[in-house]
Amino acid sequence: MKGNRLFELKEGLIISLKAIAANKIRAALTTLGIVIGVTSVVLMSTALSGIDNAFKEGVSLMGSDNIYIDKWAWFNNDIPWWELRNRKNIIYNEYKRYEKSAQLPLSVSPTLRSRRNAKFEDNTVESNTIIGTDHKYMSTTNLILGEGRFFNELEGRGGRNVAVVGFKVAEQLFKDANGLGQEIKISGKKYRVVGLLEEQGSDMMGGFNPDHQIIIPIESMFKYFRRKATANVTINVKAENSLMVDATKEEAISVMRKIRGLAYDEDNDFSINQQEGLLNNINQVVGVIKLAGYFITGLALFVGAIGIMNIMFVSVKERTKEIGVRKAIGAKRRAILSQFIFESSSICMLGGFIGLGFALMLSLVVNQFLPVVVQIDAVIIALVISILTGAVSGIAPAYTAAKLDPVDALRYE
């Protein structure tokens, strides 16, 4: 009994493959919807995984044991933007008072941002993020120096014209030359490069990408680019370890409220930002993109499934007499049913492999502009979905074929 069923399955598969081979153009057109669907699934998955990884790798540079005291809440929809805008800036003097009062942080450093052009000889890089900070900055981040050193306390306090340059900026400014020790101009002011950062950011991070940053002493920033008495400073605070983050945060709130002169019933006029807030926002954005991508992919597969179903109904009509002959010589309903399901599944599986090939080729193109990560599970899921789509699409035509009366089928013209 089991041998008969295996023979029927084998025979049905052979007949279905022959039918596909006999109608190559029709089979190719039928697979188009599946090709588009599978290409969409794999390409979307690789692109989203790459973007997600790039974001998370970039955010990890901030450190899970860091907090950032700022006028602005990076990602907090509970506070209207105009309230954030109307807050007083956190000025450098307030940073110095916090540094003196806070007991729990392992390290504290100020950061002040500006956008400036940088030039070396005939090469210009526009709109770089200029970070003004002090000599303790590296201890509050996970940045890695590739060459040279960071500026020291004497250079920081004296506002010396020294700079640490991010990887992408150095690549564009110095081309194939070694930038260490070279003199660059930032908005016309000369700075000597004392250090070069390793490549470690992602273009998805925007202004947070250290590869597109130039770091200079904050006193030099005040000297040339920003007013010390009014410029908004972000205070980078590194906790002793991840278990001390909450305690360090609570202390920061208490110290900053005292510095800002807030009464007990007044709301904070500053924000404590953390890596988790940024990650949550990234996850929300990626989640929305995924939902939209899955909807588009599902739509493509649905259209493909309808096309396959229509073609299979046409195939049943064309082969009505063949079905009648098979049933007249003893073929059972399940044999006819399996034959047409095999045929639609084979067409979809073929479309799945073609779509996978297109997706991998397109991934190489997309990788020139966005980071992509090809995931094996996405490939397997795409192929399984294509086969299941074929099987489901073939059920109705297969059932129509299986229930045909052999006498009526043999008379069909």
PDB file of N, CA and C in Angstrom, residues 188-278:
ATOM      1  N   GLY A 188      38.741  78.008   8.489  1.00  0.00           N
ATOM      2  CA  GLY A 188      39.855  78.940   8.342  1.00  0.00           C
ATOM      3  C   GLY A 188      40.852  78.936   9.494  1.00  0.00           C
ATOM      4  N   LYS A 189      40.548  78.270  10.613  1.00  0.00           N
ATOM      5  CA  LYS A 189      41.458  78.223  11.766  1.00  0.00           C
ATOM      6  C   LYS A 189      42.337  76.971  11.671  1.00  0.00           C
ATOM      7  N   LYS A 190      43.631  77.139  11.885  1.00  0.00           N
ATOM      8  CA  LYS A 190      44.583  76.033  11.734  1.00  0.00           C
ATOM      9  C   LYS A 190      44.601  75.137  12.976  1.00  0.00           C
ATOM     10  N   TYR A 191      44.540  73.811  12.719  1.00  0.00           N
ATOM     11  CA  TYR A 191      44.607  72.818  13.794  1.00  0.00           C
ATOM     12  C   TYR A 191      45.591  71.716  13.399  1.00  0.00           C
ATOM     13  N   ARG A 192      46.389  71.279  14.373  1.00  0.00           N
ATOM     14  CA  ARG A 192      47.332  70.181  14.129  1.00  0.00           C
ATOM     15  C   ARG A 192      46.680  68.866  14.538  1.00  0.00           C
ATOM     16  N   VAL A 193      46.731  67.874  13.659  1.00  0.00           N
ATOM     17  CA  VAL A 193      46.109  66.569  13.910  1.00  0.00           C
ATOM     18  C   VAL A 193      47.028  65.747  14.809  1.00  0.00           C
ATOM     19  N   VAL A 194      46.541  65.448  16.018  1.00  0.00           N
ATOM     20  CA  VAL A 194      47.344  64.657  16.966  1.00  0.00           C
ATOM     21  C   VAL A 194      46.867  63.212  17.061  1.00  0.00           C
ATOM     22  N   GLY A 195      45.660  62.939  16.551  1.00  0.00           N
ATOM     23  CA  GLY A 195      45.129  61.582  16.630  1.00  0.00           C
ATOM     24  C   GLY A 195      44.133  61.294  15.523  1.00  0.00           C
ATOM     25  N   LEU A 196      44.052  60.023  15.145  1.00  0.00           N
ATOM     26  CA  LEU A 196      43.097  59.563  14.135  1.00  0.00           C
ATOM     27  C   LEU A 196      42.283  58.423  14.721  1.00  0.00           C
ATOM     28  N   LEU A 197      40.952  58.503  14.596  1.00  0.00           N
ATOM     29  CA  LEU A 197      40.075  57.453  15.122  1.00  0.00           C
ATOM     30  C   LEU A 197      39.987  56.280  14.156  1.00  0.00           C
ATOM     31  N   GLU A 198      39.782  55.092  14.716  1.00  0.00           N
ATOM     32  CA  GLU A 198      39.497  53.922  13.884  1.00  0.00           C
ATOM     33  C   GLU A 198      38.098  54.053  13.283  1.00  0.00           C
ATOM     34  N   GLU A 199      37.877  53.356  12.161  1.00  0.00           N
ATOM     35  CA  GLU A 199      36.539  53.334  11.579  1.00  0.00           C
ATOM     36  C   GLU A 199      35.635  52.507  12.479  1.00  0.00           C
ATOM     37  N   GLN A 200      34.531  53.093  12.919  1.00  0.00           N
ATOM     38  CA  GLN A 200      33.662  52.361  13.843  1.00  0.00           C
ATOM     39  C   GLN A 200      32.218  52.835  13.827  1.00  0.00           C
ATOM     40  N   GLY A 201      31.893  53.813  13.010  1.00  0.00           N
ATOM     41  CA  GLY A 201      30.529  54.316  12.983  1.00  0.00           C
ATOM     42  C   GLY A 201      29.720  53.753  11.842  1.00  0.00           C
ATOM     43  N   SER A 202      28.587  54.372  11.579  1.00  0.00           N
ATOM     44  CA  SER A 202      27.707  53.994  10.472  1.00  0.00           C
ATOM     45  C   SER A 202      27.029  55.245   9.962  1.00  0.00           C
ATOM     46  N   ASP A 203      26.873  55.353   8.638  1.00  0.00           N
ATOM     47  CA  ASP A 203      26.215  56.523   8.051  1.00  0.00           C
ATOM     48  C   ASP A 203      24.756  56.624   8.483  1.00  0.00           C
ATOM     49  N   MET A 204      24.191  55.504   9.007  1.00  0.00           N
ATOM     50  CA  MET A 204      22.814  55.535   9.477  1.00  0.00           C
ATOM     51  C   MET A 204      22.681  56.351  10.774  1.00  0.00           C
ATOM     52  N   MET A 205      23.815  56.660  11.429  1.00  0.00           N
ATOM     53  CA  MET A 205      23.789  57.354  12.711  1.00  0.00           C
ATOM     54  C   MET A 205      23.723  58.864  12.567  1.00  0.00           C
ATOM     55  N   GLY A 206      23.853  59.367  11.338  1.00  0.00           N
ATOM     56  CA  GLY A 206      23.787  60.809  11.130  1.00  0.00           C
ATOM     57  C   GLY A 206      24.896  61.527  11.878  1.00  0.00           C
ATOM     58  N   GLY A 207      24.534  62.560  12.644  1.00  0.00           N
ATOM     59  CA  GLY A 207      25.508  63.368  13.367  1.00  0.00           C
ATOM     60  C   GLY A 207      26.199  62.627  14.498  1.00  0.00           C
ATOM     61  N   PHE A 208      25.679  61.461  14.895  1.00  0.00           N
ATOM     62  CA  PHE A 208      26.304  60.681  15.958  1.00  0.00           C
ATOM     63  C   PHE A 208      27.477  59.846  15.446  1.00  0.00           C
ATOM     64  N   ASN A 209      27.654  59.788  14.134  1.00  0.00           N
ATOM     65  CA  ASN A 209      28.696  58.939  13.556  1.00  0.00           C
ATOM     66  C   ASN A 209      30.077  59.536  13.826  1.00  0.00           C
ATOM     67  N   PRO A 210      30.921  58.857  14.634  1.00  0.00           N
ATOM     68  CA  PRO A 210      32.241  59.415  14.951  1.00  0.00           C
ATOM     69  C   PRO A 210      33.171  59.465  13.746  1.00  0.00           C
ATOM     70  N   ASP A 211      32.880  58.686  12.708  1.00  0.00           N
ATOM     71  CA  ASP A 211      33.722  58.709  11.514  1.00  0.00           C
ATOM     72  C   ASP A 211      33.644  60.043  10.785  1.00  0.00           C
ATOM     73  N   HIS A 212      32.567  60.801  11.028  1.00  0.00           N
ATOM     74  CA  HIS A 212      32.379  62.097  10.365  1.00  0.00           C
ATOM     75  C   HIS A 212      32.570  63.266  11.343  1.00  0.00           C
ATOM     76  N   GLN A 213      33.327  63.021  12.412  1.00  0.00           N
ATOM     77  CA  GLN A 213      33.511  64.044  13.434  1.00  0.00           C
ATOM     78  C   GLN A 213      34.982  64.458  13.545  1.00  0.00           C
ATOM     79  N   ILE A 214      35.168  65.688  13.994  1.00  0.00           N
ATOM     80  CA  ILE A 214      36.498  66.178  14.376  1.00  0.00           C
ATOM     81  C   ILE A 214      36.373  66.659  15.819  1.00  0.00           C
ATOM     82  N   ILE A 215      37.266  66.175  16.670  1.00  0.00           N
ATOM     83  CA  ILE A 215      37.203  66.501  18.100  1.00  0.00           C
ATOM     84  C   ILE A 215      38.304  67.500  18.440  1.00  0.00           C
ATOM     85  N   ILE A 216      37.906  68.610  19.080  1.00  0.00           N
ATOM     86  CA  ILE A 216      38.865  69.654  19.463  1.00  0.00           C
ATOM     87  C   ILE A 216      38.620  70.038  20.921  1.00  0.00           C
ATOM     88  N   PRO A 217      39.567  70.712  21.576  1.00  0.00           N
ATOM     89  CA  PRO A 217      39.331  71.185  22.948  1.00  0.00           C
ATOM     90  C   PRO A 217      38.155  72.150  23.000  1.00  0.00           C
ATOM     91  N   ILE A 218      37.338  72.014  24.031  1.00  0.00           N
ATOM     92  CA  ILE A 218      36.144  72.859  24.133  1.00  0.00           C
ATOM     93  C   ILE A 218      36.530  74.330  24.313  1.00  0.00           C
ATOM     94  N   GLU A 219      37.674  74.584  24.950  1.00  0.00           N
ATOM     95  CA  GLU A 219      38.123  75.980  25.108  1.00  0.00           C
ATOM     96  C   GLU A 219      38.479  76.592  23.749  1.00  0.00           C
ATOM     97  N   SER A 220      38.958  75.762  22.837  1.00  0.00           N
ATOM     98  CA  SER A 220      39.234  76.232  21.472  1.00  0.00           C
ATOM     99  C   SER A 220      37.924  76.509  20.739  1.00  0.00           C
ATOM    100  N   MET A 221      36.920  75.674  21.010  1.00  0.00           N
ATOM    101  CA  MET A 221      35.592  75.891  20.428  1.00  0.00           C
ATOM    102  C   MET A 221      35.037  77.231  20.894  1.00  0.00           C
ATOM    103  N   PHE A 222      35.176  77.529  22.191  1.00  0.00           N
ATOM    104  CA  PHE A 222      34.701  78.803  22.722  1.00  0.00           C
ATOM    105  C   PHE A 222      35.480  79.983  22.125  1.00  0.00           C
ATOM    106  N   LYS A 223      36.752  79.763  21.875  1.00  0.00           N
ATOM    107  CA  LYS A 223      37.616  80.828  21.363  1.00  0.00           C
ATOM    108  C   LYS A 223      37.197  81.266  19.962  1.00  0.00           C
ATOM    109  N   TYR A 224      36.817  80.297  19.112  1.00  0.00           N
ATOM    110  CA  TYR A 224      36.581  80.609  17.701  1.00  0.00           C
ATOM    111  C   TYR A 224      35.119  80.508  17.248  1.00  0.00           C
ATOM    112  N   PHE A 225      34.382  79.570  17.798  1.00  0.00           N
ATOM    113  CA  PHE A 225      33.108  79.209  17.155  1.00  0.00           C
ATOM    114  C   PHE A 225      31.847  79.434  17.989  1.00  0.00           C
ATOM    115  N   ARG A 226      31.932  79.351  19.332  1.00  0.00           N
ATOM    116  CA  ARG A 226      30.722  79.451  20.152  1.00  0.00           C
ATOM    117  C   ARG A 226      30.976  80.332  21.366  1.00  0.00           C
ATOM    118  N   ARG A 227      29.899  80.928  21.898  1.00  0.00           N
ATOM    119  CA  ARG A 227      30.037  81.794  23.079  1.00  0.00           C
ATOM    120  C   ARG A 227      29.955  80.955  24.344  1.00  0.00           C
ATOM    121  N   LYS A 228      30.939  81.099  25.187  1.00  0.00           N
ATOM    122  CA  LYS A 228      31.033  80.277  26.400  1.00  0.00           C
ATOM    123  C   LYS A 228      29.863  80.502  27.348  1.00  0.00           C
ATOM    124  N   ALA A 229      29.390  81.715  27.428  1.00  0.00           N
ATOM    125  CA  ALA A 229      28.352  82.051  28.414  1.00  0.00           C
ATOM    126  C   ALA A 229      26.968  81.552  28.028  1.00  0.00           C
ATOM    127  N   THR A 230      26.755  81.227  26.739  1.00  0.00           N
ATOM    128  CA  THR A 230      25.392  80.870  26.301  1.00  0.00           C
ATOM    129  C   THR A 230      25.285  79.530  25.586  1.00  0.00           C
ATOM    130  N   ALA A 231      26.392  78.984  25.099  1.00  0.00           N
ATOM    131  CA  ALA A 231      26.326  77.751  24.294  1.00  0.00           C
ATOM    132  C   ALA A 231      25.793  76.579  25.110  1.00  0.00           C
ATOM    133  N   ASN A 232      24.925  75.756  24.486  1.00  0.00           N
ATOM    134  CA  ASN A 232      24.326  74.607  25.165  1.00  0.00           C
ATOM    135  C   ASN A 232      25.292  73.417  25.164  1.00  0.00           C
ATOM    136  N   VAL A 233      25.674  72.998  26.359  1.00  0.00           N
ATOM    137  CA  VAL A 233      26.627  71.900  26.534  1.00  0.00           C
ATOM    138  C   VAL A 233      25.873  70.633  26.941  1.00  0.00           C
ATOM    139  N   THR A 234      26.278  69.500  26.395  1.00  0.00           N
ATOM    140  CA  THR A 234      25.783  68.194  26.852  1.00  0.00           C
ATOM    141  C   THR A 234      26.822  67.625  27.812  1.00  0.00           C
ATOM    142  N   ILE A 235      26.352  67.093  28.932  1.00  0.00           N
ATOM    143  CA  ILE A 235      27.267  66.519  29.924  1.00  0.00           C
ATOM    144  C   ILE A 235      27.269  64.997  29.776  1.00  0.00           C
ATOM    145  N   ASN A 236      28.407  64.446  29.352  1.00  0.00           N
ATOM    146  CA  ASN A 236      28.558  62.987  29.248  1.00  0.00           C
ATOM    147  C   ASN A 236      28.949  62.445  30.621  1.00  0.00           C
ATOM    148  N   VAL A 237      28.172  61.492  31.106  1.00  0.00           N
ATOM    149  CA  VAL A 237      28.428  60.921  32.425  1.00  0.00           C
ATOM    150  C   VAL A 237      28.572  59.412  32.292  1.00  0.00           C
ATOM    151  N   LYS A 238      29.706  58.885  32.716  1.00  0.00           N
ATOM    152  CA  LYS A 238      29.916  57.431  32.695  1.00  0.00           C
ATOM    153  C   LYS A 238      29.808  56.895  34.120  1.00  0.00           C
ATOM    154  N   ALA A 239      28.849  55.971  34.313  1.00  0.00           N
ATOM    155  CA  ALA A 239      28.681  55.362  35.628  1.00  0.00           C
ATOM    156  C   ALA A 239      29.799  54.355  35.884  1.00  0.00           C
ATOM    157  N   GLU A 240      29.974  53.999  37.146  1.00  0.00           N
ATOM    158  CA  GLU A 240      31.033  53.062  37.507  1.00  0.00           C
ATOM    159  C   GLU A 240      30.838  51.713  36.818  1.00  0.00           C
ATOM    160  N   ASN A 241      29.576  51.277  36.703  1.00  0.00           N
ATOM    161  CA  ASN A 241      29.225  50.062  35.953  1.00  0.00           C
ATOM    162  C   ASN A 241      27.738  50.133  35.635  1.00  0.00           C
ATOM    163  N   SER A 242      27.239  49.152  34.881  1.00  0.00           N
ATOM    164  CA  SER A 242      25.840  49.199  34.445  1.00  0.00           C
ATOM    165  C   SER A 242      24.862  49.111  35.614  1.00  0.00           C
ATOM    166  N   LEU A 243      25.287  48.489  36.737  1.00  0.00           N
ATOM    167  CA  LEU A 243      24.416  48.381  37.914  1.00  0.00           C
ATOM    168  C   LEU A 243      24.266  49.735  38.633  1.00  0.00           C
ATOM    169  N   MET A 244      25.217  50.630  38.382  1.00  0.00           N
ATOM    170  CA  MET A 244      25.201  51.933  39.052  1.00  0.00           C
ATOM    171  C   MET A 244      24.547  53.026  38.212  1.00  0.00           C
ATOM    172  N   VAL A 245      24.038  52.663  37.040  1.00  0.00           N
ATOM    173  CA  VAL A 245      23.473  53.676  36.141  1.00  0.00           C
ATOM    174  C   VAL A 245      22.283  54.389  36.786  1.00  0.00           C
ATOM    175  N   ASP A 246      21.361  53.631  37.379  1.00  0.00           N
ATOM    176  CA  ASP A 246      20.161  54.244  37.972  1.00  0.00           C
ATOM    177  C   ASP A 246      20.523  55.183  39.125  1.00  0.00           C
ATOM    178  N   ALA A 247      21.445  54.729  39.968  1.00  0.00           N
ATOM    179  CA  ALA A 247      21.867  55.578  41.096  1.00  0.00           C
ATOM    180  C   ALA A 247      22.562  56.841  40.587  1.00  0.00           C
ATOM    181  N   THR A 248      23.403  56.690  39.567  1.00  0.00           N
ATOM    182  CA  THR A 248      24.099  57.844  38.979  1.00  0.00           C
ATOM    183  C   THR A 248      23.102  58.814  38.346  1.00  0.00           C
ATOM    184  N   LYS A 249      22.062  58.249  37.741  1.00  0.00           N
ATOM    185  CA  LYS A 249      21.011  59.070  37.125  1.00  0.00           C
ATOM    186  C   LYS A 249      20.251  59.860  38.183  1.00  0.00           C
ATOM    187  N   GLU A 250      19.890  59.196  39.283  1.00  0.00           N
ATOM    188  CA  GLU A 250      19.156  59.880  40.360  1.00  0.00           C
ATOM    189  C   GLU A 250      20.006  60.987  40.980  1.00  0.00           C
ATOM    190  N   GLU A 251      21.288  60.709  41.171  1.00  0.00           N
ATOM    191  CA  GLU A 251      22.176  61.738  41.703  1.00  0.00           C
ATOM    192  C   GLU A 251      22.269  62.914  40.730  1.00  0.00           C
ATOM    193  N   ALA A 252      22.351  62.612  39.424  1.00  0.00           N
ATOM    194  CA  ALA A 252      22.450  63.666  38.410  1.00  0.00           C
ATOM    195  C   ALA A 252      21.229  64.579  38.446  1.00  0.00           C
ATOM    196  N   ILE A 253      20.049  63.976  38.600  1.00  0.00           N
ATOM    197  CA  ILE A 253      18.816  64.773  38.671  1.00  0.00           C
ATOM    198  C   ILE A 253      18.867  65.694  39.890  1.00  0.00           C
ATOM    199  N   SER A 254      19.262  65.133  41.027  1.00  0.00           N
ATOM    200  CA  SER A 254      19.313  65.923  42.264  1.00  0.00           C
ATOM    201  C   SER A 254      20.318  67.072  42.159  1.00  0.00           C
ATOM    202  N   VAL A 255      21.513  66.772  41.642  1.00  0.00           N
ATOM    203  CA  VAL A 255      22.554  67.799  41.530  1.00  0.00           C
ATOM    204  C   VAL A 255      22.147  68.875  40.534  1.00  0.00           C
ATOM    205  N   MET A 256      21.608  68.484  39.397  1.00  0.00           N
ATOM    206  CA  MET A 256      21.231  69.448  38.368  1.00  0.00           C
ATOM    207  C   MET A 256      20.062  70.330  38.816  1.00  0.00           C
ATOM    208  N   ARG A 257      19.121  69.773  39.568  1.00  0.00           N
ATOM    209  CA  ARG A 257      18.008  70.592  40.081  1.00  0.00           C
ATOM    210  C   ARG A 257      18.547  71.663  41.025  1.00  0.00           C
ATOM    211  N   LYS A 258      19.539  71.298  41.829  1.00  0.00           N
ATOM    212  CA  LYS A 258      20.140  72.268  42.753  1.00  0.00           C
ATOM    213  C   LYS A 258      20.894  73.344  41.981  1.00  0.00           C
ATOM    214  N   ILE A 259      21.662  72.913  40.974  1.00  0.00           N
ATOM    215  CA  ILE A 259      22.436  73.860  40.159  1.00  0.00           C
ATOM    216  C   ILE A 259      21.514  74.826  39.423  1.00  0.00           C
ATOM    217  N   ARG A 260      20.388  74.298  38.914  1.00  0.00           N
ATOM    218  CA  ARG A 260      19.463  75.124  38.131  1.00  0.00           C
ATOM    219  C   ARG A 260      18.510  75.929  39.013  1.00  0.00           C
ATOM    220  N   GLY A 261      18.556  75.718  40.330  1.00  0.00           N
ATOM    221  CA  GLY A 261      17.731  76.505  41.251  1.00  0.00           C
ATOM    222  C   GLY A 261      16.254  76.189  41.153  1.00  0.00           C
ATOM    223  N   LEU A 262      15.908  74.911  40.971  1.00  0.00           N
ATOM    224  CA  LEU A 262      14.507  74.519  40.831  1.00  0.00           C
ATOM    225  C   LEU A 262      13.870  74.267  42.189  1.00  0.00           C
ATOM    226  N   ALA A 263      12.647  74.762  42.370  1.00  0.00           N
ATOM    227  CA  ALA A 263      11.889  74.486  43.593  1.00  0.00           C
ATOM    228  C   ALA A 263      11.385  73.047  43.567  1.00  0.00           C
ATOM    229  N   TYR A 264      10.968  72.531  44.715  1.00  0.00           N
ATOM    230  CA  TYR A 264      10.559  71.122  44.832  1.00  0.00           C
ATOM    231  C   TYR A 264       9.369  70.789  43.933  1.00  0.00           C
ATOM    232  N   ASP A 265       8.509  71.782  43.656  1.00  0.00           N
ATOM    233  CA  ASP A 265       7.307  71.519  42.866  1.00  0.00           C
ATOM    234  C   ASP A 265       7.484  71.876  41.381  1.00  0.00           C
ATOM    235  N   GLU A 266       8.683  72.240  40.975  1.00  0.00           N
ATOM    236  CA  GLU A 266       8.947  72.572  39.570  1.00  0.00           C
ATOM    237  C   GLU A 266       9.459  71.350  38.817  1.00  0.00           C
ATOM    238  N   ASP A 267       9.036  71.238  37.552  1.00  0.00           N
ATOM    239  CA  ASP A 267       9.526  70.138  36.715  1.00  0.00           C
ATOM    240  C   ASP A 267      10.985  70.360  36.328  1.00  0.00           C
ATOM    241  N   ASN A 268      11.651  69.265  36.003  1.00  0.00           N
ATOM    242  CA  ASN A 268      13.028  69.370  35.518  1.00  0.00           C
ATOM    243  C   ASN A 268      13.069  70.196  34.232  1.00  0.00           C
ATOM    244  N   ASP A 269      14.032  71.078  34.118  1.00  0.00           N
ATOM    245  CA  ASP A 269      14.200  71.825  32.864  1.00  0.00           C
ATOM    246  C   ASP A 269      15.453  71.332  32.134  1.00  0.00           C
ATOM    247  N   PHE A 270      15.694  70.047  32.271  1.00  0.00           N
ATOM    248  CA  PHE A 270      16.788  69.350  31.576  1.00  0.00           C
ATOM    249  C   PHE A 270      16.336  67.896  31.401  1.00  0.00           C
ATOM    250  N   SER A 271      17.065  67.168  30.587  1.00  0.00           N
ATOM    251  CA  SER A 271      16.714  65.760  30.340  1.00  0.00           C
ATOM    252  C   SER A 271      17.912  64.867  30.605  1.00  0.00           C
ATOM    253  N   ILE A 272      17.620  63.649  31.056  1.00  0.00           N
ATOM    254  CA  ILE A 272      18.653  62.620  31.221  1.00  0.00           C
ATOM    255  C   ILE A 272      18.429  61.598  30.107  1.00  0.00           C
ATOM    256  N   ASN A 273      19.318  61.579  29.130  1.00  0.00           N
ATOM    257  CA  ASN A 273      19.186  60.672  27.976  1.00  0.00           C
ATOM    258  C   ASN A 273      20.067  59.442  28.161  1.00  0.00           C
ATOM    259  N   GLN A 274      19.557  58.309  27.667  1.00  0.00           N
ATOM    260  CA  GLN A 274      20.292  57.054  27.770  1.00  0.00           C
ATOM    261  C   GLN A 274      20.271  56.307  26.443  1.00  0.00           C
ATOM    262  N   GLN A 275      21.178  55.334  26.338  1.00  0.00           N
ATOM    263  CA  GLN A 275      21.262  54.494  25.147  1.00  0.00           C
ATOM    264  C   GLN A 275      19.940  53.771  24.885  1.00  0.00           C
ATOM    265  N   GLU A 276      19.261  53.337  25.960  1.00  0.00           N
ATOM    266  CA  GLU A 276      18.027  52.567  25.796  1.00  0.00           C
ATOM    267  C   GLU A 276      16.953  53.354  25.050  1.00  0.00           C
ATOM    268  N   GLY A 277      16.891  54.672  25.310  1.00  0.00           N
ATOM    269  CA  GLY A 277      15.902  55.495  24.615  1.00  0.00           C
ATOM    270  C   GLY A 277      16.143  55.517  23.122  1.00  0.00           C
ATOM    271  N   LEU A 278      17.410  55.612  22.747  1.00  0.00           N
ATOM    272  CA  LEU A 278      17.768  55.616  21.331  1.00  0.00           C
ATOM    273  C   LEU A 278      17.459  54.269  20.694  1.00  0.00           C
TER     274      LEU A 278
END
